[in-house]
Coordinates of C-alpha atoms and ligand atoms in Angstrom, one line a residue:
M292 CA -7.9 -33.8 -35.8
Y293 CA -11.3 -31.8 -34.2
E294 CA -14.0 -33.8 -32.4
K295 CA -17.1 -34.0 -35.3
E296 CA -19.6 -33.4 -32.8
M297 CA -20.3 -33.2 -29.7
N298 CA -19.4 -36.3 -27.7
R299 CA -19.6 -35.0 -24.1
E300 CA -19.0 -36.9 -20.6
E301 CA -19.6 -35.5 -17.3
W302 CA -17.4 -34.7 -15.3
D303 CA -17.6 -33.6 -12.0
I304 CA -17.1 -30.2 -11.0
N305 CA -15.1 -30.3 -7.8
V306 CA -13.1 -32.5 -9.9
A307 CA -12.3 -29.9 -12.4
K308 CA -11.0 -27.6 -10.0
E309 CA -8.7 -30.1 -8.7
L310 CA -7.4 -31.5 -12.5
W311 CA -7.0 -27.2 -13.0
G312 CA -5.8 -25.8 -9.7
L313 CA -8.6 -23.6 -9.3
N314 CA -9.2 -25.1 -5.5
H315 CA -7.3 -22.1 -4.2
S316 CA -6.5 -20.3 -1.2
I317 CA -5.7 -16.5 -3.4
R318 CA -7.8 -17.0 -6.1
G319 CA -9.9 -19.4 -5.6
S320 CA -13.3 -17.0 -5.3
I321 CA -12.7 -14.9 -7.7
I322 CA -11.3 -17.3 -10.9
T323 CA -13.4 -20.6 -10.7
V324 CA -16.0 -22.0 -12.7
D325 CA -19.9 -21.7 -13.4
E326 CA -23.0 -25.0 -12.9
E327 CA -22.3 -24.8 -16.7
G328 CA -18.6 -25.6 -17.2
Y329 CA -17.3 -22.3 -17.9
L330 CA -14.1 -21.1 -16.3
V331 CA -15.5 -17.2 -14.5
I332 CA -14.9 -14.5 -12.9
S333 CA -16.5 -13.8 -9.8
L334 CA -17.4 -10.1 -8.8
G335 CA -20.1 -9.5 -6.4
E336 CA -23.0 -10.7 -7.7
Q337 CA -21.7 -11.3 -10.9
K338 CA -20.5 -13.8 -12.7
I339 CA -18.3 -13.0 -16.0
R340 CA -17.5 -15.6 -19.2
V341 CA -13.5 -15.7 -19.6
K342 CA -14.8 -17.2 -23.1
N343 CA -18.1 -14.4 -23.3
L344 CA -15.2 -11.9 -22.6
L345 CA -12.9 -12.3 -25.4
E346 CA -15.8 -13.0 -27.8
K347 CA -17.5 -9.9 -27.3
H348 CA -14.5 -7.9 -27.8
G349 CA -13.1 -10.6 -30.8
F350 CA -10.1 -11.2 -29.4
D351 CA -8.0 -14.2 -29.9
V352 CA -5.9 -13.2 -27.3
A353 CA -5.8 -11.0 -24.2
Y354 CA -4.6 -10.3 -21.0
I355 CA -7.7 -10.3 -18.3
R356 CA -6.4 -8.0 -15.5
V357 CA -8.8 -8.6 -12.6
L358 CA -7.6 -5.7 -10.4
P359 CA -9.5 -6.3 -7.3
L360 CA -7.5 -9.3 -7.1
I361 CA -4.5 -7.3 -6.2
E362 CA -7.5 -5.3 -3.3
R363 CA -8.0 -8.6 -1.9
A364 CA -4.1 -9.6 -1.6
I365 CA -3.2 -6.2 -0.3
R366 CA -5.5 -6.4 2.5
T367 CA -4.8 -9.8 3.4
V368 CA -1.7 -9.0 3.7
Y369 CA -2.2 -6.0 6.4
E370 CA -5.0 -8.2 7.6
A371 CA -2.5 -10.9 8.9
F372 CA -0.4 -8.5 9.6
T373 CA -2.5 -6.2 12.4
E374 CA -4.3 -9.8 13.4
L375 CA -1.0 -11.8 14.6
A376 CA 0.7 -8.4 15.9
K377 CA -2.2 -8.6 18.2
V378 CA -1.6 -12.2 19.5
H379 CA 2.1 -11.7 20.0
G380 CA 1.3 -8.6 21.3
F381 CA 3.7 -6.5 19.1
K382 CA 3.6 -2.6 19.2
G383 CA 5.2 -1.7 15.9
S384 CA 4.3 -1.6 13.5
L385 CA 3.8 -2.7 9.6
Q386 CA 5.0 -0.8 6.6
P387 CA 4.3 -2.2 3.6
V388 CA 5.8 -1.1 -0.3
F389 CA 5.4 -2.7 -3.1
P390 CA 8.8 -3.7 -5.5
M391 CA 8.0 -1.8 -8.8
K392 CA 10.4 -4.6 -10.5
V393 CA 7.7 -7.3 -9.7
N394 CA 5.4 -5.0 -12.2
P395 CA 5.7 -1.5 -12.5
I396 CA 3.0 -1.1 -15.8
E397 CA 0.7 2.0 -14.7
V398 CA -2.3 0.3 -14.2
V399 CA -0.8 -2.4 -12.0
I400 CA 0.8 1.1 -9.5
D401 CA -2.2 2.6 -10.3
A402 CA -4.3 0.0 -8.2
I403 CA -1.4 -0.1 -5.7
W404 CA -1.6 3.4 -5.1
R405 CA -5.8 3.4 -5.1
Y406 CA -5.6 0.2 -3.0
G407 CA -3.1 1.0 -1.1
E408 CA -4.1 4.8 -0.3
K409 CA -6.0 3.0 3.3
Y410 CA -2.7 1.4 4.2
K411 CA 0.0 4.2 2.9
W412 CA 1.2 1.1 1.0
G413 CA 4.8 2.7 -0.2
F414 CA 7.2 1.7 -2.8
N415 CA 10.4 0.4 -3.4
T416 CA 12.3 1.1 -6.5
G417 CA 15.6 -0.1 -8.3
S418 CA 16.1 2.2 -11.3
L419 CA 15.3 5.9 -13.2
G420 CA 12.9 4.6 -15.3
E421 CA 10.8 3.2 -12.2
L422 CA 11.3 6.8 -9.9
E423 CA 10.4 8.5 -13.8
L424 CA 6.9 6.1 -13.4
L425 CA 6.0 7.1 -10.1
S426 CA 6.4 10.7 -10.4
K427 CA 3.0 10.5 -11.7
Y428 CA 2.2 10.9 -8.0
L429 CA 4.8 12.6 -6.4
E430 CA 2.8 15.4 -5.7
K431 CA 0.7 13.6 -3.5
G432 CA 3.0 12.5 -1.4
G433 CA 2.5 11.1 1.8
R434 CA 4.1 7.9 1.2
I435 CA 7.7 5.8 1.8
L436 CA 9.4 5.3 -1.4
I437 CA 12.9 2.9 -0.4
Y438 CA 15.4 3.4 -3.4
D439 CA 17.3 0.2 -3.5
G440 CA 19.2 1.3 -7.5
V441 CA 22.4 2.2 -7.8
V442 CA 22.7 5.7 -6.7
S443 CA 23.8 8.2 -9.7
D444 CA 23.6 12.3 -9.5
S445 CA 20.4 12.3 -12.1
V446 CA 18.9 9.4 -9.7
M447 CA 19.4 12.0 -6.3
K448 CA 17.5 14.8 -8.4
I449 CA 14.6 13.0 -9.1
L450 CA 15.0 11.7 -5.3
V451 CA 14.9 14.9 -4.5
R452 CA 12.2 16.1 -5.8
F453 CA 9.9 13.4 -3.9
K454 CA 11.4 14.3 -0.8
E455 CA 10.4 18.1 -1.3
N456 CA 7.0 16.5 -2.4
G457 CA 6.8 15.0 1.4
W458 CA 7.5 11.5 0.1
R459 CA 10.0 9.5 3.3
V460 CA 12.8 8.8 1.3
I461 CA 15.0 6.6 2.5
I462 CA 18.2 5.6 0.2
D463 CA 19.7 2.1 0.2
V464 CA 23.9 2.3 1.0
E465 CA 25.8 -1.3 -1.1
S466 CA 29.2 0.4 -1.8
E467 CA 31.6 2.8 -1.5
H468 CA 30.6 4.6 -4.6
D469 CA 27.0 5.3 -3.0
L470 CA 28.1 6.3 0.0
D471 CA 30.4 9.0 -1.8
I472 CA 27.1 10.6 -3.9
L473 CA 25.1 10.0 0.0
S474 CA 27.6 12.4 1.6
K475 CA 26.7 15.5 -0.8
Y476 CA 22.9 15.1 0.1
P477 CA 22.8 14.9 3.7
E478 CA 19.4 15.3 3.9
F479 CA 18.6 12.2 3.5
E480 CA 18.2 9.0 5.4
I481 CA 19.9 5.9 4.3
G482 CA 19.2 2.2 4.7
L483 CA 21.8 -0.7 4.9
R484 CA 21.6 -3.4 2.6
I485 CA 23.0 -6.4 4.0
K486 CA 24.1 -9.5 2.1
P487 CA 22.7 -12.3 4.2
L488 CA 25.4 -15.5 4.9
F489 CA 22.2 -18.1 5.0
R490 CA 21.1 -19.2 0.9
P491 CA 18.1 -20.9 0.9
G492 CA 17.2 -22.9 -2.1
G493 CA 15.2 -22.2 -5.1
K494 CA 16.0 -20.5 -8.5
W495 CA 16.8 -16.9 -6.9
A496 CA 19.3 -18.5 -4.1
H497 CA 22.1 -15.7 -5.8
S498 CA 20.6 -13.4 -4.9
A499 CA 21.7 -13.5 -1.5
G500 CA 24.6 -15.5 0.3
L501 CA 28.3 -13.6 0.4
E502 CA 28.5 -13.4 -3.5
G503 CA 25.5 -11.9 -3.9
K504 CA 24.8 -9.5 -6.0
F505 CA 22.9 -7.1 -3.8
G506 CA 24.1 -5.1 -0.7
L507 CA 26.9 -5.1 1.6
T508 CA 28.6 -7.7 3.5
V509 CA 28.9 -6.8 7.1
N510 CA 33.0 -6.3 6.8
T511 CA 32.5 -3.9 4.6
L512 CA 30.4 -2.0 6.4
V513 CA 32.3 -2.4 9.3
K514 CA 35.1 -0.6 7.2
L515 CA 33.4 2.1 5.4
R516 CA 32.1 3.1 8.9
E517 CA 35.7 4.3 9.5
E518 CA 35.4 7.0 7.0
Y519 CA 32.1 7.7 7.2
K520 CA 30.8 7.7 10.6
W521 CA 27.7 9.2 9.4
I522 CA 26.2 6.5 8.3
E523 CA 25.2 5.2 12.2
E524 CA 23.2 8.4 12.7
R525 CA 21.6 8.7 9.0
G526 CA 20.9 4.6 9.1
R527 CA 18.2 4.5 9.6
L528 CA 16.8 1.1 8.2
L529 CA 18.1 -2.6 8.0
H530 CA 17.6 -4.1 3.9
I531 CA 18.1 -8.1 3.7
H532 CA 16.4 -9.9 0.7
P533 CA 16.4 -13.5 0.9
G534 CA 16.0 -13.8 -3.1
S535 CA 12.4 -14.4 -4.5
Q536 CA 9.8 -17.3 -4.6
I537 CA 11.5 -18.9 -1.1
Y538 CA 9.5 -22.2 -1.0
K539 CA 10.3 -24.2 2.0
W540 CA 9.3 -23.1 5.5
S541 CA 12.9 -23.9 6.6
D542 CA 14.4 -22.1 4.4
M543 CA 12.3 -18.8 5.4
E544 CA 12.3 -19.2 8.9
A545 CA 16.1 -19.5 8.6
F546 CA 16.5 -16.1 6.6
I547 CA 13.9 -14.0 9.4
N548 CA 16.1 -15.4 11.9
E549 CA 19.1 -13.9 10.4
V550 CA 17.8 -11.1 9.7
Y551 CA 16.6 -10.7 14.0
N552 CA 20.2 -11.4 14.4
I553 CA 22.1 -9.1 12.3
F554 CA 19.1 -6.4 13.3
T555 CA 20.1 -7.2 17.1
Q556 CA 23.6 -7.3 16.0
L557 CA 23.8 -3.9 14.3
Q558 CA 21.6 -2.0 16.7
S559 CA 23.7 -2.9 19.3
H560 CA 27.7 -2.5 17.7
G561 CA 27.1 1.3 16.9
F562 CA 23.6 1.4 14.7
P563 CA 21.1 2.5 17.2
S564 CA 19.2 4.9 14.7
I565 CA 18.2 1.6 13.2
E566 CA 14.5 1.6 13.2
I567 CA 12.9 -0.6 10.6
V568 CA 13.9 -3.9 9.4
D569 CA 13.1 -4.9 6.3
L570 CA 12.9 -8.4 5.3
G571 CA 12.6 -8.2 2.0
G572 CA 10.7 -10.4 -0.6
G573 CA 10.6 -13.9 -1.0
L574 CA 7.3 -15.1 0.1
A575 CA 6.5 -17.5 -2.6
Y576 CA 3.2 -17.6 -4.5
P577 CA 1.3 -20.5 -4.4
Y578 CA 1.3 -21.0 -8.4
L579 CA -0.1 -24.9 -7.5
D580 CA -1.8 -24.9 -3.9
T581 CA -1.6 -28.1 -2.8
R582 CA 1.4 -27.2 -0.3
D583 CA 4.0 -29.3 -1.0
G584 CA 7.2 -27.4 -0.5
T585 CA 8.3 -27.4 -4.2
I586 CA 9.1 -24.7 -6.6
E587 CA 5.3 -24.1 -7.7
S588 CA 4.0 -25.1 -4.1
P589 CA 5.5 -23.5 -1.2
D590 CA 4.8 -25.1 2.2
Y591 CA 3.8 -22.7 4.6
G592 CA 2.2 -19.0 3.8
L593 CA 1.2 -15.4 5.1
I594 CA 0.3 -16.2 8.7
E595 CA 3.4 -18.8 9.4
Y596 CA 5.2 -16.0 7.9
F597 CA 3.8 -13.3 9.9
N598 CA 4.0 -15.4 12.8
H599 CA 7.5 -16.3 12.9
I600 CA 8.2 -12.8 12.4
L601 CA 6.2 -11.1 15.1
K602 CA 6.3 -13.9 17.5
I603 CA 10.8 -13.2 17.4
F604 CA 10.6 -9.4 16.9
S605 CA 7.5 -9.3 20.2
R606 CA 11.0 -9.9 22.3
L607 CA 12.6 -7.5 21.8
E608 CA 11.7 -4.0 23.9
K609 CA 11.7 -1.6 21.6
H610 CA 9.8 -2.9 18.5
P611 CA 10.9 -1.6 15.6
T612 CA 9.0 -1.1 11.9
L613 CA 9.1 -4.1 9.5
V614 CA 9.3 -3.5 5.8
Y615 CA 6.9 -5.9 4.0
E616 CA 8.1 -6.1 0.8
G617 CA 6.8 -8.6 -1.3
G618 CA 4.8 -7.9 -4.8
R619 CA 4.8 -11.6 -6.6
Y620 CA 2.7 -12.2 -3.3
I621 CA 0.3 -8.9 -4.4
V622 CA -0.1 -9.1 -8.0
S623 CA 1.0 -12.9 -9.6
A624 CA -3.1 -13.3 -9.5
H625 CA -4.4 -10.5 -10.9
R626 CA -3.4 -11.1 -14.6
I627 CA -4.7 -14.2 -16.8
L628 CA -3.7 -14.4 -20.3
V629 CA -6.2 -16.1 -22.7
A630 CA -5.4 -17.1 -26.5
K631 CA -7.7 -19.3 -28.9
V632 CA -6.6 -22.5 -30.1
V633 CA -5.6 -21.9 -33.6
D634 CA -4.6 -25.2 -34.8
I635 CA -4.8 -28.5 -33.4
R636 CA -2.1 -31.2 -34.7
P637 CA -0.4 -34.5 -34.0
Y638 CA 2.3 -34.4 -31.2
S639 CA 4.6 -37.2 -33.1
T640 CA 2.9 -40.4 -35.7
E641 CA -0.3 -40.2 -35.9
Q642 CA -2.7 -43.0 -35.9
A643 CA -2.6 -45.6 -38.4
Q644 CA -4.9 -45.6 -41.3
S645 CA -2.7 -48.5 -43.5
L646 CA -1.4 -51.6 -40.8
R647 CA -3.8 -54.1 -40.0
S648 CA -4.9 -53.6 -36.1
A649 CA -5.1 -57.7 -36.2
Q650 CA -1.0 -57.5 -36.3
V651 CA -0.4 -55.3 -33.0
E652 CA -3.2 -57.3 -31.5
D653 CA -2.2 -60.6 -32.0
F654 CA 1.6 -58.3 -30.7
L655 CA 0.1 -57.5 -27.7
S656 CA -2.2 -61.1 -27.6
N657 CA 0.2 -62.4 -24.9
V658 CA -0.2 -59.6 -22.4
R659 CA -1.4 -60.2 -18.9
S660 CA 0.0 -58.1 -17.1
I661 CA 2.3 -54.9 -16.6
D662 CA 5.7 -57.0 -16.3
D663 CA 5.2 -58.8 -19.5
L664 CA 4.2 -55.0 -21.2
K665 CA 7.4 -53.9 -19.5
K666 CA 9.5 -56.6 -22.0
L667 CA 7.4 -56.1 -25.0
V668 CA 7.8 -52.2 -24.5
N669 CA 11.4 -52.5 -24.1
E670 CA 11.3 -54.6 -27.8
Y671 CA 9.1 -51.8 -29.1
K672 CA 12.1 -49.0 -27.7
K673 CA 14.7 -50.9 -30.3
Y674 CA 12.0 -51.0 -32.6
I675 CA 12.3 -47.6 -32.6
H676 CA 15.7 -47.5 -32.3
K677 CA 17.0 -48.8 -34.8
S678 CA 13.8 -47.9 -37.4
K679 CA 15.5 -44.1 -36.2
Q680 CA 19.2 -44.9 -38.0
V681 CA 17.7 -46.2 -41.4
H682 CA 18.3 -43.2 -43.8
Q683 CA 17.3 -44.7 -46.3
Y684 CA 13.9 -45.5 -46.6
T685 CA 11.2 -45.6 -49.3
L686 CA 8.3 -43.6 -49.0
E687 CA 7.1 -46.2 -48.4
E688 CA 9.4 -47.6 -45.6
R689 CA 9.1 -44.8 -43.9
E690 CA 5.2 -44.7 -44.1
L691 CA 5.0 -48.7 -42.5
A692 CA 7.7 -47.7 -39.7
E693 CA 6.0 -44.9 -39.0
D694 CA 2.0 -46.5 -39.1
V695 CA 3.7 -49.8 -36.6
V696 CA 5.0 -47.1 -33.6
S697 CA 2.3 -45.3 -33.7
K698 CA -0.1 -48.3 -33.5
V699 CA 1.4 -50.2 -31.3
R700 CA 1.9 -47.0 -29.0
D701 CA -1.5 -46.9 -29.2
E702 CA -2.1 -50.3 -28.7
L703 CA 0.2 -50.5 -25.4
L704 CA -2.1 -47.8 -23.8
A705 CA -5.1 -49.4 -24.6
K706 CA -3.4 -52.2 -23.6
I707 CA -1.9 -50.4 -20.2
Y708 CA -5.9 -48.5 -19.6
E709 CA -7.8 -51.9 -19.4
L710 CA -5.4 -53.8 -17.1
V711 CA -5.3 -51.0 -14.6
R712 CA -9.0 -50.6 -15.1
N713 CA -9.3 -53.9 -14.4
K714 CA -6.9 -54.4 -11.2
P715 CA -5.9 -50.8 -10.4
S716 CA -3.3 -51.5 -8.3
Q717 CA -1.2 -52.2 -11.3
I718 CA -0.7 -48.6 -11.8
E719 CA 2.0 -49.1 -9.3
S720 CA 4.0 -50.6 -11.9
V721 CA 3.4 -48.6 -14.5
I722 CA 4.4 -45.3 -12.9
N723 CA 7.7 -46.7 -11.4
D724 CA 8.8 -47.7 -14.5
P725 CA 10.4 -44.9 -16.1
L726 CA 9.7 -45.5 -19.8
L727 CA 6.2 -47.2 -19.4
Y728 CA 5.7 -43.4 -17.2
K729 CA 6.7 -41.6 -20.0
L730 CA 4.8 -43.5 -22.6
V731 CA 1.6 -43.0 -20.5
T732 CA 1.9 -39.4 -20.0
S733 CA 2.8 -38.4 -23.2
P734 CA 0.8 -35.7 -25.1
S735 CA -0.4 -36.7 -28.2
K736 CA -1.6 -33.8 -29.3
R737 CA -0.1 -30.2 -29.8
Y738 CA -2.6 -27.2 -29.7
I739 CA -0.8 -24.2 -31.8
L740 CA -2.3 -21.2 -29.4
N741 CA -2.4 -16.9 -30.8
F742 CA 0.2 -16.3 -28.4
S743 CA 3.9 -16.2 -27.8
I744 CA 5.6 -17.7 -24.8
F745 CA 8.0 -15.3 -25.0
A746 CA 5.8 -11.9 -25.3
D747 CA 3.1 -13.1 -22.8
I748 CA 4.8 -16.2 -20.4
P749 CA 9.1 -14.7 -20.7
D750 CA 9.5 -16.8 -17.4
S751 CA 8.3 -20.1 -18.7
V752 CA 11.5 -20.2 -21.5
L753 CA 14.2 -18.2 -19.0
V754 CA 13.3 -19.9 -15.3
N755 CA 10.8 -22.8 -16.4
Q756 CA 8.6 -21.3 -14.4
Y757 CA 5.3 -23.2 -13.7
F758 CA 2.0 -21.5 -14.7
Q759 CA -1.6 -23.3 -14.4
A760 CA -3.0 -23.7 -17.3
V761 CA -7.3 -24.6 -17.7
P762 CA -9.6 -24.7 -20.2
A763 CA -12.3 -21.8 -20.5
Q764 CA -14.6 -24.0 -21.0
R765 CA -16.0 -27.6 -20.7
L766 CA -15.0 -28.0 -16.7
N767 CA -18.0 -30.0 -16.4
E768 CA -16.6 -32.7 -19.5
K769 CA -14.3 -35.1 -18.3
P770 CA -10.8 -34.4 -20.9
D771 CA -10.0 -36.2 -24.1
V772 CA -6.5 -35.6 -24.6
L773 CA -3.0 -34.5 -23.2
A774 CA -1.7 -32.2 -25.5
V775 CA 0.9 -29.5 -25.6
L776 CA 0.3 -26.0 -26.1
G777 CA 2.9 -24.6 -28.5
D778 CA 3.1 -20.6 -29.6
L779 CA 3.2 -19.0 -32.7
T780 CA 6.9 -18.3 -32.8
C781 CA 9.5 -19.8 -35.0
D782 CA 11.4 -21.7 -32.0
S783 CA 10.8 -24.6 -30.1
M784 CA 11.0 -23.4 -26.7
G785 CA 7.8 -21.4 -27.6
E786 CA 6.0 -24.5 -25.6
I787 CA 4.0 -25.9 -22.6
N788 CA 4.8 -29.5 -22.3
E789 CA 4.4 -30.0 -18.7
Y790 CA 1.5 -30.0 -16.5
I791 CA 1.8 -31.0 -12.8
S792 CA -1.3 -33.2 -11.4
H793 CA -3.3 -33.1 -8.1
V794 CA -6.2 -34.4 -7.4
K795 CA -7.5 -35.8 -4.4
T796 CA -10.7 -36.8 -5.0
P797 CA -11.2 -40.7 -4.6
L798 CA -12.4 -41.9 -8.6
E799 CA -12.4 -45.0 -10.0
A800 CA -10.0 -46.0 -12.3
S801 CA -11.4 -45.0 -15.5
D802 CA -11.3 -42.0 -15.0
W803 CA -7.7 -41.3 -14.2
F804 CA -7.3 -41.2 -17.6
T805 CA -8.5 -39.1 -20.5
K806 CA -11.0 -39.9 -22.7
M807 CA -9.6 -40.3 -26.6
D808 CA -5.8 -40.9 -26.3
L809 CA -6.6 -42.8 -22.5
R810 CA -3.4 -40.7 -21.5
L811 CA -2.6 -41.0 -18.3
M812 CA -4.3 -37.7 -16.5
L813 CA -4.7 -38.5 -12.1
I814 CA -4.5 -40.9 -9.7
P815 CA -5.8 -39.4 -6.5
G816 CA -3.8 -38.0 -4.1
R817 CA -0.6 -38.1 -6.2
R818 CA 1.4 -35.9 -7.5
L819 CA 2.0 -36.6 -11.7
K820 CA 4.0 -34.5 -14.4
L821 CA 2.2 -35.4 -17.7
G822 CA 4.2 -34.5 -20.7
G823 CA 1.0 -32.3 -21.3
V824 CA -1.9 -30.3 -20.8
P825 CA -5.2 -32.5 -19.9
L826 CA -7.6 -30.9 -22.6
H827 CA -11.3 -31.5 -24.8
L828 CA -11.2 -32.1 -28.3
P829 CA -12.5 -28.7 -30.3
I830 CA -15.4 -29.4 -32.1
K831 CA -15.5 -28.0 -35.8
G832 CA -15.9 -24.5 -35.4
E833 CA -15.8 -23.7 -31.9
N834 CA -13.8 -21.5 -29.6
Y835 CA -12.0 -23.3 -27.9
Y836 CA -10.1 -21.2 -25.2
I837 CA -6.9 -22.1 -23.0
A838 CA -6.1 -19.6 -20.1
I839 CA -3.3 -19.2 -18.3
L840 CA -3.8 -18.0 -14.6
D841 CA -1.3 -16.1 -12.3
T842 CA 1.2 -14.6 -14.9
G843 CA 1.0 -11.0 -12.8
A844 CA 4.6 -11.3 -10.9
Y845 CA 7.2 -10.2 -13.5
Q846 CA 5.9 -11.3 -17.0
D847 CA 4.9 -8.0 -18.6
P848 CA 8.1 -5.9 -17.6
L849 CA 10.3 -9.0 -19.4
A850 CA 7.7 -9.6 -22.0
M851 CA 10.2 -9.9 -25.5
K852 CA 9.9 -9.4 -29.0
H853 CA 10.3 -12.7 -30.2
N854 CA 9.6 -12.4 -34.3
L855 CA 7.9 -9.8 -33.7
I856 CA 4.9 -11.3 -31.7
Y857 CA 3.6 -9.3 -28.7
G858 CA 1.1 -6.5 -27.7
A859 CA -1.7 -8.9 -26.2
P860 CA -5.1 -6.5 -25.9
E861 CA -5.9 -6.0 -22.0
I862 CA -9.4 -6.7 -20.5
I863 CA -9.6 -4.0 -17.0
L864 CA -12.2 -5.5 -15.0
D865 CA -12.5 -2.9 -12.1
E866 CA -14.6 -3.0 -8.9
K867 CA -16.7 0.7 -8.3
D868 CA -19.3 1.1 -5.9
G869 CA -20.1 -2.7 -5.9
E870 CA -20.5 -2.8 -10.1
V871 CA -17.9 -3.9 -12.6
E872 CA -16.0 -1.7 -14.4
V873 CA -14.7 -4.0 -17.8
K874 CA -12.3 -1.2 -19.2
I875 CA -10.6 -1.9 -22.7
I876 CA -7.3 -1.0 -23.6
E877 CA -6.9 -2.0 -27.6
K878 CA -2.8 -2.9 -28.6
N879 CA -1.8 -3.0 -31.5
G880 CA -0.6 -6.5 -31.0
K881 CA 1.0 -8.3 -33.9
Y882 CA -0.4 -12.0 -33.5
L883 CA -2.5 -14.0 -35.9
Ligands
LIG1121 C1 14.6 -6.2 -3.5 C2 13.7 -7.0 -3.4 N1 12.8 -7.0 -3.2 C3 11.7 -7.2 -3.3 C4 11.4 -7.9 -4.1 C5 10.3 -8.9 -4.5 O1 10.0 -10.5 -3.7 P1 9.2 -11.3 -4.7 O2 9.3 -11.9 -6.3 O3 9.4 -12.9 -3.7 O4 8.4 -10.7 -3.6 C6 13.0 -8.6 -4.6 C7 12.5 -9.6 -6.3 O5 13.8 -10.4 -6.2 C8 13.9 -7.6 -4.8 O6 15.0 -7.6 -5.3

C-alpha cells in the first residue's frame, strides 16, 4: 500500500500552489511552501514547517492557530475602508464589530481585543454565554457592544454592567417581547433589526427575506411604533444582515442598495435618530481564491464591497457611522487543522493480481479513440451491474469478479491516459461524458487521518462546506493518487470526497494525471471537481500529514463529539516584537 522507496518526480512549486489552493489573497503570504516543498508558516524572517511543528510536539493531530492572520485581516478591513472613504469623500466613520458566534473561543476573542485596540473593534453578541465570556473585558470599557439575541432580564442584568463600565451598548429589537423588557431600561439605545426583502443565493439564504428568523418586518415595526412611541427617539441603529457567505457580487450589491433604501426611508419616516447603519456580515471568504462566483469562490472582495457601500452612503447629506460585522472574513484563515495519515486503504477493488493482463489487453486492443472507449465502458457498466445482481458467488467467483472490475478499470484509465497524452484535445470527449469523467476523477485510495470531521470541521457535514486540503510535505513532487480522506468516526459521512482543482499554468498532458493511479487531476485553465484529493503515497515509516485550511470560522463552536473523538491540542503562533511566539495548549483529546 505504501511506496517502498522514494520514487519522486519533480513538480513545479508554482503549479503545486495552484493545485493546492495556496495562491491566496488573504493567507497566501503566510501559509506557503518553502524551496524543499514543505508547507510553511512564514512569519517575519521565520519559515516554520507545519510537519516539524507536529513532530516536535509529538502530535498526530493539532490545530495551528496563526494569530497574525487575524491581525492582518483586521488591518486590511480597516485600511480598505479608510482608503475608499477618502476616494468617495465619506465623512462618517467605520465601527467594526466581531460577531462572537463566528468564533467565541478565548484565544480568538483575546486576539480580536488586542489587535482591535487601535480601531476600537467592538463585539456583536447573541447569547448569555457570549456575554459572560466577554465579561473578562468588562472593566476595560470603551468599546461598542451590539446585542442581537433574545432579550431577557438575565441578559439585561449583564448589559447594565457593561454600560456602567463605559461600553456603548446597543440592543437590537426584534419583537414586542423585546420592547416590553426594554421599556424598563430607558437608559439603553436600541437597534432596529429589519428583515430585508431581498433573498440572496447560498446556503444561508433563509437568514434573509420576510420569512427569515431574525428581525422585524417593516409593517410590524410601524405597528409597534404606535404603542412604543419611544423607539423613535431611542432607535440609534439600523441592523440588517443578508446571511453568511454571499458569494455573488450582484446579490451583495442588491442587498447594500436595499439597506441604503431602508435607512433613508426610516430617517424620513419618523426615525431621525438612526445614525448608525449595521450592514451585518455576508462578505464572503474565498475558500478557493479563483473569483468564479461560486460558493467556495466569491466573484468580489473587500474592495468592491466597501467601494459600493461608501459610494452610495456618501450621497447623503449627513453621513452615518457604518458598522462592519463580518466574522468569517476575519478569522477563517487563522486555524489550520493538521492530521497524520494513519492508514491507507484501497478505495474500491484492488488491482487484480491473478488475472492475466493479456485478457484485458485483448479486450482493449481495438480501442483507438475515446468514442471506442465509451462503447466499451457501457459494456463494462452492464457487466458490473450484472455482477451486483448475483448473490450466490463462490469465493473464487467473487474474487474473479472483483479482479475483472479493477483490472478493466485500471486498463481503461491507462488507455485514456495514453489517448490524451497523444492527442490532448481528446480530453474534451472524456470530460463531456459523465461516465468517463467519473471514472477518470475517481479516487483510488482512502487515506485514514487521525481526525474527526464532526469534531474538527463540522461544517463539512452540516452544510457540505468546502475546505482546502493540502499535504504538509512533498509539494515539489507530482502527486501519486487521488484519495478520499476518511476520519476516525464510525460514520460514513466522516469523509472528504470532493476536491476542486483550478490550475492555470499550461502543462503537458502527461502532467494532468496523477503519477500512480493515472487519475485526471487538472486541465490547465479549467475548474474540475475531483472525487479525491491529489496526494503522495507515503513511504513506509514516513509521517505524512495533511493540512486542512481556513477552518477558523464557526468550526470551533459547532464541534461535535461523535464517537467521543474530540479535543485536539493547539499550537498557537503569535508575533511579539518581531519574534514568533509559540504556545501549546494540550487537550485530553480522544483521538488515536
Ligand atoms: C447578525 C449577524 N452578523 C454577522 C454575522 C457573521 O457573518 P459572516 O459569517 O458573513 O461573517 C452573522 C452570521 O451569520 C450574523 O447572523
